[in-house]
Tab-separated table of C-alpha atoms and ligand atoms in Angstrom:
chain	number	residue	atom	x	y	z
A	59	MET	CA	0.076	0.281	0.036
A	60	LYS	CA	1.416	3.181	-1.254
A	61	LEU	CA	-0.021	6.004	1.655
A	62	LEU	CA	-0.575	10.207	1.535
A	63	VAL	CA	-0.576	10.692	5.538
A	64	THR	CA	-1.334	15.165	5.836
A	65	GLY	CA	-0.193	16.341	9.216
A	66	GLY	CA	2.447	12.932	9.907
A	67	CYS	CA	4.805	15.856	12.009
A	68	GLY	CA	1.963	16.983	14.447
A	69	PHE	CA	1.214	14.633	17.433
A	70	ILE	CA	-1.173	11.866	16.545
A	71	GLY	CA	0.266	11.819	12.951
A	72	SER	CA	3.782	11.242	13.746
A	73	ASN	CA	2.428	8.149	16.114
A	74	PHE	CA	0.372	7.060	13.148
A	75	VAL	CA	4.152	6.895	10.610
A	76	ARG	CA	5.581	5.188	13.284
A	77	LEU	CA	2.976	2.700	14.336
A	78	ALA	CA	2.035	1.868	10.940
A	79	LEU	CA	5.881	1.606	9.259
A	80	LYS	CA	6.711	-0.705	12.214
A	81	THR	CA	4.110	-3.109	11.545
A	82	ARG	CA	2.788	-2.589	7.824
A	83	PRO	CA	6.728	-3.426	6.168
A	84	ALA	CA	4.976	-3.471	2.685
A	85	TRP	CA	3.550	-0.312	3.346
A	86	THR	CA	5.454	2.826	1.658
A	87	ILE	CA	4.357	6.246	3.204
A	88	VAL	CA	4.202	10.722	2.167
A	89	ASN	CA	3.746	12.855	4.762
A	90	LEU	CA	2.685	16.210	3.344
A	91	ASP	CA	3.502	18.864	6.091
A	92	ALA	CA	3.651	22.060	6.020
A	93	LEU	CA	5.085	22.618	9.048
A	94	THR	CA	3.015	25.126	11.018
A	95	TYR	CA	4.247	25.520	14.433
A	96	ALA	CA	3.001	22.426	15.229
A	97	GLY	CA	4.617	20.437	12.926
A	98	ASN	CA	7.830	19.052	14.401
A	99	PRO	CA	9.872	17.292	11.624
A	100	GLU	CA	12.061	15.391	14.858
A	101	ASN	CA	9.146	14.097	15.922
A	102	LEU	CA	9.571	11.215	13.290
A	103	LYS	CA	13.352	11.201	14.119
A	104	GLY	CA	15.146	7.374	13.118
A	105	VAL	CA	12.008	7.099	11.095
A	106	ASP	CA	12.499	9.542	8.826
A	107	ARG	CA	15.615	7.461	7.163
A	108	ASP	CA	13.809	4.757	6.429
A	109	PRO	CA	13.639	3.955	2.809
A	110	ARG	CA	9.445	3.920	2.688
A	111	TYR	CA	9.084	6.931	4.192
A	112	ARG	CA	9.474	10.192	1.994
A	113	PHE	CA	8.751	13.523	3.525
A	114	ALA	CA	6.637	16.668	1.188
A	115	LYS	CA	6.209	19.427	2.882
A	116	GLY	CA	3.528	21.713	1.016
A	117	SER	CA	0.200	22.922	2.567
A	118	ILE	CA	-2.958	21.160	1.733
A	119	CYS	CA	-4.114	24.305	1.695
A	120	ASP	CA	-2.536	24.541	-1.972
A	121	GLU	CA	-4.854	22.955	-4.615
A	122	ALA	CA	-2.038	22.715	-7.036
A	123	PHE	CA	0.753	20.995	-4.957
A	124	VAL	CA	-1.961	18.551	-3.459
A	125	ASP	CA	-3.267	18.066	-6.943
A	126	GLY	CA	0.719	17.790	-7.847
A	127	LEU	CA	1.140	15.171	-5.135
A	128	VAL	CA	-1.711	12.978	-4.954
A	129	LYS	CA	-1.019	12.731	-8.563
A	130	GLU	CA	1.787	10.239	-8.421
A	131	GLY	CA	-0.893	7.474	-7.542
A	132	PHE	CA	-1.609	6.139	-3.922
A	133	GLN	CA	-4.062	3.871	-2.176
A	134	ALA	CA	-5.592	5.883	0.628
A	135	ILE	CA	-5.031	9.274	1.804
A	136	VAL	CA	-5.420	9.663	5.828
A	137	ASN	CA	-5.916	13.439	6.445
A	138	PHE	CA	-4.420	14.204	10.172
A	139	ALA	CA	-3.335	18.002	8.590
A	140	ALA	CA	-5.386	20.244	11.018
A	141	GLU	CA	-5.448	23.516	13.007
A	142	SER	CA	-5.676	21.851	16.243
A	143	HIS	CA	-6.342	24.377	19.529
A	144	VAL	CA	-9.328	25.365	20.456
A	145	ASP	CA	-7.962	28.233	22.798
A	146	ARG	CA	-6.142	29.070	19.120
A	147	SER	CA	-9.508	29.281	17.002
A	148	LEU	CA	-10.984	31.967	19.190
A	149	TYR	CA	-8.515	34.427	18.170
A	150	GLY	CA	-7.800	33.205	14.813
A	151	PRO	CA	-10.235	31.698	13.243
A	152	SER	CA	-9.618	32.230	9.595
A	153	GLU	CA	-7.108	29.975	9.591
A	154	PHE	CA	-8.725	26.906	11.331
A	155	VAL	CA	-11.375	27.838	8.073
A	156	ARG	CA	-8.343	27.502	5.807
A	157	THR	CA	-7.492	24.423	7.135
A	158	ASN	CA	-9.730	22.550	8.589
A	159	ILE	CA	-12.335	22.894	5.839
A	160	GLN	CA	-10.675	24.206	2.569
A	161	GLY	CA	-7.539	22.048	2.934
A	162	THR	CA	-10.427	19.363	3.759
A	163	VAL	CA	-12.069	20.057	0.038
A	164	ASN	CA	-8.686	20.049	-2.196
A	165	LEU	CA	-8.011	16.740	-0.742
A	166	LEU	CA	-11.447	15.607	-1.457
A	167	GLU	CA	-10.812	16.966	-4.973
A	168	ALA	CA	-7.533	15.505	-6.048
A	169	ALA	CA	-8.838	12.264	-4.361
A	170	LYS	CA	-11.765	12.545	-6.959
A	171	ARG	CA	-9.848	14.037	-9.437
A	172	HIS	CA	-6.893	10.606	-9.370
A	173	ALA	CA	-9.766	8.046	-7.952
A	174	VAL	CA	-8.068	7.644	-4.813
A	175	PRO	CA	-9.379	4.265	-3.484
A	176	ARG	CA	-9.808	5.169	0.050
A	177	PHE	CA	-9.646	8.653	1.636
A	178	LEU	CA	-9.830	8.588	5.609
A	179	GLN	CA	-11.270	11.867	7.743
A	180	ILE	CA	-9.742	12.260	11.334
A	181	SER	CA	-12.308	14.424	12.753
A	182	THR	CA	-13.160	14.193	16.430
A	183	ASP	CA	-15.620	14.521	18.922
A	184	GLU	CA	-15.770	17.914	19.680
A	185	VAL	CA	-18.069	17.680	16.331
A	186	TYR	CA	-20.902	16.509	18.549
A	187	GLY	CA	-21.302	19.237	21.384
A	188	SER	CA	-21.417	19.282	25.005
A	189	LEU	CA	-23.335	16.375	27.006
A	190	PRO	CA	-25.000	16.644	30.090
A	191	PRO	CA	-23.664	14.813	33.038
A	192	GLU	CA	-25.879	12.087	31.425
A	193	GLY	CA	-25.697	10.186	28.549
A	194	PHE	CA	-23.045	9.330	25.311
A	195	PHE	CA	-21.440	10.717	22.288
A	196	HIS	CA	-23.339	7.851	19.216
A	197	GLU	CA	-22.029	8.276	15.300
A	198	THR	CA	-25.776	8.573	14.949
A	199	THR	CA	-25.830	12.170	17.665
A	200	PRO	CA	-26.741	15.189	15.418
A	201	LEU	CA	-23.816	17.351	15.446
A	202	HIS	CA	-23.914	20.520	17.718
A	203	PRO	CA	-19.825	22.208	17.037
A	204	ASN	CA	-19.483	24.539	19.769
A	205	ASN	CA	-15.879	26.699	18.646
A	206	PRO	CA	-14.563	27.704	15.629
A	207	TYR	CA	-12.597	24.949	15.482
A	208	SER	CA	-14.706	22.628	16.088
A	209	ALA	CA	-17.333	23.965	13.726
A	210	THR	CA	-14.557	23.911	11.414
A	211	LYS	CA	-13.742	19.914	11.861
A	212	ALA	CA	-18.097	19.607	11.337
A	213	ALA	CA	-17.784	21.376	8.612
A	214	ALA	CA	-15.016	18.986	6.773
A	215	ASP	CA	-17.025	16.036	7.974
A	216	GLN	CA	-19.781	17.093	6.195
A	217	MET	CA	-17.298	17.751	3.181
A	218	VAL	CA	-16.567	14.198	3.370
A	219	LEU	CA	-19.685	12.323	3.760
A	220	ALA	CA	-21.133	15.211	0.902
A	221	TYR	CA	-18.346	13.319	-1.179
A	222	VAL	CA	-19.094	10.342	-0.954
A	223	HIS	CA	-22.668	10.279	-1.752
A	224	THR	CA	-22.544	12.696	-4.591
A	225	PHE	CA	-19.636	11.530	-6.397
A	226	GLY	CA	-19.219	8.140	-4.826
A	227	ILE	CA	-15.773	8.433	-3.620
A	228	GLU	CA	-14.911	5.747	-1.011
A	229	ALA	CA	-14.610	8.263	2.472
A	230	LEU	CA	-14.972	7.411	6.168
A	231	ILE	CA	-14.985	9.233	9.364
A	232	THR	CA	-12.815	8.623	12.785
A	233	ARG	CA	-13.516	11.035	15.640
A	234	SER	CA	-11.868	10.389	18.378
A	235	SER	CA	-12.173	11.684	22.098
A	236	ASN	CA	-8.923	13.925	23.473
A	237	ASN	CA	-5.792	12.231	22.699
A	238	TYR	CA	-2.691	12.123	25.280
A	239	GLY	CA	0.732	10.739	24.895
A	240	PRO	CA	5.163	11.398	23.267
A	241	TYR	CA	5.185	14.228	21.024
A	242	GLN	CA	1.752	15.756	22.137
A	243	TYR	CA	2.529	20.279	21.910
A	244	PRO	CA	2.813	21.163	24.864
A	245	GLU	CA	0.048	23.518	24.953
A	246	LYS	CA	-2.549	20.948	25.003
A	247	LEU	CA	-3.977	20.597	28.755
A	248	ILE	CA	-1.692	17.122	29.522
A	249	PRO	CA	1.832	18.063	28.109
A	250	LEU	CA	1.040	22.122	29.094
A	251	HIS	CA	0.874	20.546	33.113
A	252	VAL	CA	3.330	18.603	32.888
A	253	SER	CA	6.011	20.300	31.559
A	254	ASN	CA	5.036	23.717	33.941
A	255	ALA	CA	5.263	21.055	37.029
A	256	PHE	CA	8.685	19.787	35.671
A	257	GLU	CA	9.495	23.006	35.903
A	258	GLY	CA	7.446	24.159	39.247
A	259	LYS	CA	5.257	26.897	37.554
A	260	PRO	CA	1.873	27.065	38.304
A	261	LEU	CA	-0.973	24.898	36.215
A	262	PRO	CA	-3.597	27.025	34.258
A	263	VAL	CA	-7.140	25.391	34.939
A	264	TYR	CA	-9.987	27.106	32.929
A	265	GLY	CA	-13.202	27.922	34.809
A	266	ASP	CA	-14.056	25.283	38.478
A	267	GLY	CA	-12.004	22.720	36.182
A	268	MET	CA	-14.755	20.107	37.015
A	269	GLN	CA	-15.575	20.255	32.817
A	270	ILE	CA	-15.013	16.299	32.178
A	271	ARG	CA	-13.272	14.860	28.391
A	272	ASP	CA	-12.830	11.110	28.250
A	273	TRP	CA	-8.472	10.573	27.892
A	274	LEU	CA	-7.664	8.246	25.105
A	275	HIS	CA	-3.908	7.097	24.552
A	276	VAL	CA	-3.068	8.306	21.157
A	277	GLU	CA	-1.796	4.963	20.435
A	278	ASP	CA	-5.049	3.712	21.010
A	279	ASN	CA	-6.062	6.296	18.797
A	280	CYS	CA	-3.446	5.081	15.594
A	281	ARG	CA	-4.938	0.674	16.808
A	282	GLY	CA	-8.016	2.285	16.168
A	283	VAL	CA	-7.063	4.330	12.869
A	284	LEU	CA	-5.492	1.788	10.982
A	285	ALA	CA	-8.285	-0.169	11.951
A	286	ALA	CA	-11.085	1.905	10.195
A	287	LEU	CA	-8.387	2.330	7.144
A	288	GLU	CA	-8.671	-1.485	6.286
A	289	LYS	CA	-11.520	-2.763	7.261
A	290	GLY	CA	-14.170	0.486	7.848
A	291	LYS	CA	-16.948	0.791	5.525
A	292	LYS	CA	-17.800	3.426	3.074
A	293	GLY	CA	-19.344	6.594	4.200
A	294	GLU	CA	-19.598	5.223	8.190
A	295	VAL	CA	-18.514	7.518	11.024
A	296	TYR	CA	-16.315	5.545	13.634
A	297	ASN	CA	-16.357	6.848	17.004
A	298	LEU	CA	-12.677	6.394	18.881
A	299	GLY	CA	-12.979	6.754	22.654
A	300	GLY	CA	-10.876	5.793	25.435
A	301	GLY	CA	-13.743	5.473	28.205
A	302	ASN	CA	-11.616	7.407	30.721
A	303	GLU	CA	-13.737	10.364	31.799
A	304	ARG	CA	-11.922	12.455	34.287
A	305	PRO	CA	-12.454	16.195	35.181
A	306	ASN	CA	-9.642	18.741	33.991
A	307	LEU	CA	-8.611	18.874	37.860
A	308	SER	CA	-8.854	15.789	39.018
A	309	VAL	CA	-5.912	15.222	35.829
A	310	ALA	CA	-4.198	18.284	36.658
A	311	GLN	CA	-4.053	16.633	40.161
A	312	ALA	CA	-2.862	13.646	38.903
A	313	ILE	CA	-0.034	15.209	37.330
A	314	LEU	CA	0.881	16.951	40.499
A	315	LYS	CA	1.237	13.361	42.529
A	316	HIS	CA	2.997	12.162	39.668
A	317	THR	CA	5.211	15.009	39.460
A	318	GLY	CA	6.211	14.980	43.287
A	319	ARG	CA	4.197	18.705	43.424
A	320	ASP	CA	2.038	19.891	45.557
A	321	GLU	CA	-1.088	21.513	44.436
A	322	SER	CA	-0.333	25.297	45.797
A	323	LEU	CA	0.960	24.974	41.174
A	324	LEU	CA	-3.135	24.706	40.259
A	325	GLN	CA	-3.641	28.085	39.025
A	326	TYR	CA	-7.564	28.549	38.466
A	327	VAL	CA	-7.672	31.074	35.979
A	328	LYS	CA	-10.939	32.773	33.548
A	329	ASP	CA	-12.965	30.329	32.103
A	330	ARG	CA	-12.453	29.590	28.366
A	331	PRO	CA	-15.619	31.233	26.124
A	332	GLY	CA	-17.898	28.932	25.319
A	333	HIS	CA	-16.139	25.904	26.950
A	334	ASP	CA	-18.306	22.977	26.155
A	335	ARG	CA	-18.820	20.999	29.714
A	336	ARG	CA	-18.272	17.062	28.680
A	337	TYR	CA	-17.231	14.879	26.127
A	338	ALA	CA	-18.024	11.234	26.305
A	339	ILE	CA	-18.526	8.981	24.087
A	340	ASP	CA	-19.640	5.694	23.208
A	341	CYS	CA	-17.563	3.537	20.440
A	342	THR	CA	-19.537	-0.018	20.441
A	343	LYS	CA	-19.194	0.647	16.679
A	344	ALA	CA	-16.473	0.624	16.231
A	345	ASN	CA	-16.017	-2.880	18.394
A	346	ARG	CA	-18.456	-4.256	16.912
A	347	GLU	CA	-17.522	-3.453	13.302
A	348	LEU	CA	-13.775	-2.904	13.046
A	349	GLY	CA	-12.668	-4.817	16.326
A	350	TRP	CA	-11.069	-1.988	17.930
A	351	THR	CA	-11.268	-1.628	21.855
A	352	PRO	CA	-9.094	0.736	23.728
A	353	GLU	CA	-6.488	-0.793	25.835
A	354	ILE	CA	-4.741	1.295	28.069
A	355	VAL	CA	-5.716	2.655	31.147
A	356	PHE	CA	-6.073	6.327	31.662
A	357	GLU	CA	-3.650	6.258	35.059
A	358	LYS	CA	-1.170	3.763	33.497
A	359	GLY	CA	-1.140	5.286	30.771
A	360	LEU	CA	-0.954	9.233	32.315
A	361	ALA	CA	1.966	7.984	33.926
A	362	GLY	CA	3.852	6.091	31.415
A	363	THR	CA	3.173	9.657	29.143
A	364	ILE	CA	4.828	11.408	32.349
A	365	ASP	CA	8.094	9.498	32.147
A	366	TRP	CA	8.333	10.330	28.456
A	367	TYR	CA	8.244	13.901	29.003
A	368	ARG	CA	10.716	13.522	31.360
A	369	GLU	CA	12.866	11.414	29.695
A	370	ASN	CA	12.184	14.268	26.789
A	371	ARG	CA	12.631	17.522	28.546
A	372	GLU	CA	14.862	18.448	26.326
A	373	TRP	CA	12.136	17.838	23.106
A	374	VAL	CA	9.754	20.167	25.092
A	375	SER	CA	12.279	22.959	25.723
A	376	ARG	CA	13.297	22.992	22.079
A	377	ILE	CA	9.994	23.375	21.213
A	378	LYS	CA	9.358	26.128	23.493
A	379	SER	CA	12.780	28.136	22.299
A	380	GLY	CA	11.813	27.638	18.811
A	381	GLU	CA	14.806	25.806	17.948
A	382	TYR	CA	13.083	22.495	17.168
A	383	ARG	CA	12.760	23.858	13.522
A	384	SER	CA	16.027	23.589	12.459
A	385	TYR	CA	15.513	19.961	12.899
A	386	TYR	CA	14.508	19.541	9.808
A	387	GLU	CA	17.161	22.860	7.775
A	388	LYS	CA	19.858	20.260	9.510
A	389	ASN	CA	19.056	16.819	8.087
A	390	TYR	CA	17.207	18.152	5.088
A	391	GLY	CA	18.632	21.131	3.928
A	392	ALA	CA	17.198	23.483	1.418
A	393	ALA	CA	16.513	19.713	-0.992
A	394	ALA	CA	14.174	18.632	1.109
A	395	GLY	CA	10.871	18.666	-0.112
A	396	ARG	CA	8.487	16.570	-2.817
B	299	NAD	P1	-1.125	19.089	15.843
B	299	NAD	O1	-1.546	19.904	15.437
B	299	NAD	O2	-0.117	18.048	16.805
B	299	NAD	O3	-0.692	18.402	14.320
B	299	NAD	C1	-1.167	19.230	13.553
B	299	NAD	C2	-0.376	18.569	11.644
B	299	NAD	O4	-0.852	19.361	10.796
B	299	NAD	C3	1.073	19.573	12.218
B	299	NAD	O5	1.765	18.762	11.938
B	299	NAD	C4	0.780	20.804	11.346
B	299	NAD	O6	2.412	21.039	10.446
B	299	NAD	C5	0.202	19.848	10.260
B	299	NAD	N1	-0.641	21.101	9.596
B	299	NAD	C6	-0.811	21.936	9.744
B	299	NAD	N2	-1.932	22.600	9.078
B	299	NAD	C7	-1.456	22.158	8.285
B	299	NAD	C8	-1.540	22.730	6.099
B	299	NAD	N3	-2.682	23.569	6.464
B	299	NAD	N4	-0.797	21.305	5.694
B	299	NAD	C9	-0.319	20.653	5.879
B	299	NAD	N5	-0.287	20.274	6.668
B	299	NAD	C10	-0.555	21.375	7.926
B	299	NAD	O7	-2.755	18.113	15.732
B	299	NAD	P2	-3.011	16.490	16.677
B	299	NAD	O8	-3.198	16.765	17.856
B	299	NAD	O9	-2.035	14.953	15.787
B	299	NAD	O10	-4.357	16.392	15.385
B	299	NAD	C11	-4.408	15.569	14.444
B	299	NAD	C12	-5.735	15.543	13.573
B	299	NAD	O11	-6.809	14.682	14.821
B	299	NAD	C13	-6.564	16.506	13.484
B	299	NAD	O12	-7.330	17.188	12.391
B	299	NAD	C14	-7.457	17.007	14.617
B	299	NAD	O13	-8.240	17.887	14.384
B	299	NAD	C15	-7.911	15.195	15.453
B	299	NAD	N6	-8.643	15.472	16.703
B	299	NAD	C16	-7.077	16.053	17.598
B	299	NAD	C17	-7.035	15.073	19.091
B	299	NAD	C18	-6.475	15.649	19.542
B	299	NAD	O14	-6.477	15.571	21.232
B	299	NAD	N7	-5.102	16.163	19.998
B	299	NAD	C19	-8.605	14.633	19.170
B	299	NAD	C20	-9.438	14.160	18.168
B	299	NAD	C21	-9.271	14.695	16.894
B	300	TYD	P1	-7.408	21.001	25.438
B	300	TYD	O1	-6.232	20.214	25.862
B	300	TYD	O2	-7.243	22.608	24.771
B	300	TYD	O3	-8.111	20.098	24.479
B	300	TYD	P2	-9.382	20.886	24.150
B	300	TYD	O4	-9.645	21.776	24.774
B	300	TYD	O5	-9.843	20.328	22.773
B	300	TYD	O6	-10.052	19.247	24.690
B	300	TYD	O7	-8.546	21.127	27.016
B	300	TYD	C1	-8.546	19.687	27.390
B	300	TYD	C2	-9.252	20.619	28.516
B	300	TYD	O8	-8.163	21.437	29.578
B	300	TYD	C3	-10.913	21.433	28.694
B	300	TYD	O9	-11.597	21.524	28.957
B	300	TYD	C4	-10.040	22.585	28.448
B	300	TYD	C5	-9.470	22.708	30.015
B	300	TYD	N1	-7.608	23.168	30.019
B	300	TYD	C6	-7.177	23.974	31.260
B	300	TYD	O10	-8.092	23.814	32.208
B	300	TYD	N2	-5.971	24.838	31.335
B	300	TYD	C7	-4.973	24.292	30.442
B	300	TYD	O11	-3.828	25.204	30.766
B	300	TYD	C8	-5.286	24.082	29.173
B	300	TYD	C9	-4.999	23.797	28.094
B	300	TYD	C10	-7.043	23.425	28.943
């Protein structure tokens, strides 16, 4: 299988590229990534010299570039590329519209034009909106995105399904809950709190800290993405959740405990505008149709993640200083790209 992955230098994409190359020896992967602030080629250190892997620097917003690349011929496209942070979407929504909606449409158009036989869109449970204390998101739950990030992801999902319906393209969608694990950019809750705890800095808790997220280890998600790619049906949506609902405050407290810090580092700050209260996902369909189930219990996964950040403190400090960008130039130089 020759696979085109977009956003492979980000958190989930890089974990997916590693897993796919490790477990699917016959596959080759081209990774199309624009290297935004969140794209770090160092996340693929070690696999970036694998002859089955190639990096193509470019943007999914660049229609001609996308078309030229897809024209090469691929058996599948997996679209991870996105602007992914809710807080950024509150202050700069246009980039989210461009990348998450127009970028996805550019990929769909290229997939249609060049008859790519499989297209997997990586989406999020946030498209369903916010839940009361009871109940779960099912694949049939009406979309009700509440912030600019989730609104653009919902729009992209609708475009994918419209291309299935109108043009018959072989596309499907996974919607996962909040991921955590190695290589997550330290602006999201868990890596931000872990790196701040190491440095003895305050851990910002939005509002009362009682918002609930369902935490899914990135390795579990990537196994689910592989299962959907190989076994999922055209036009279907598959929810992937961890079954680990936790209030943010208890996540922060667990991080303080694991890092040997006390609760004086908790810093309650002004709440995020329009903050979704609770996400919880039902993934019985993925279990039934893909044979997928999450395996990593949150407490164990969190401990392993904290250990990873402890052992890779330089990875975090290179991101915080902006130095991570030089890895690309040093290793690929001017000849990098397609
Ligand atoms: P990330 O922000 O860590 O990585 C995004 C990657 O996409 C980066 O490498 C970036 O350079 C690249 N990118 C951004 N704009 C691009 C463009 N125009 N062209 C090409 N590449 C571009 O994101 P992530 O957390 O790894 O999320 C990956 C996908 O999974 C996203 O689609 C996101 O919506 C979805 N998702 C994430 C989570 C989560 O908890 N992180 C949960 C559910 C779904
Ligand atoms: P985040 O990791 O940004 O993911 P998302 O908004 O996509 O769920 O945030 C997870 C939860 O943690 C969310 O309820 C917002 C909250 N949060 C904090 O309380 N403090 C923080 O510093 C951050 C980044 C998030």
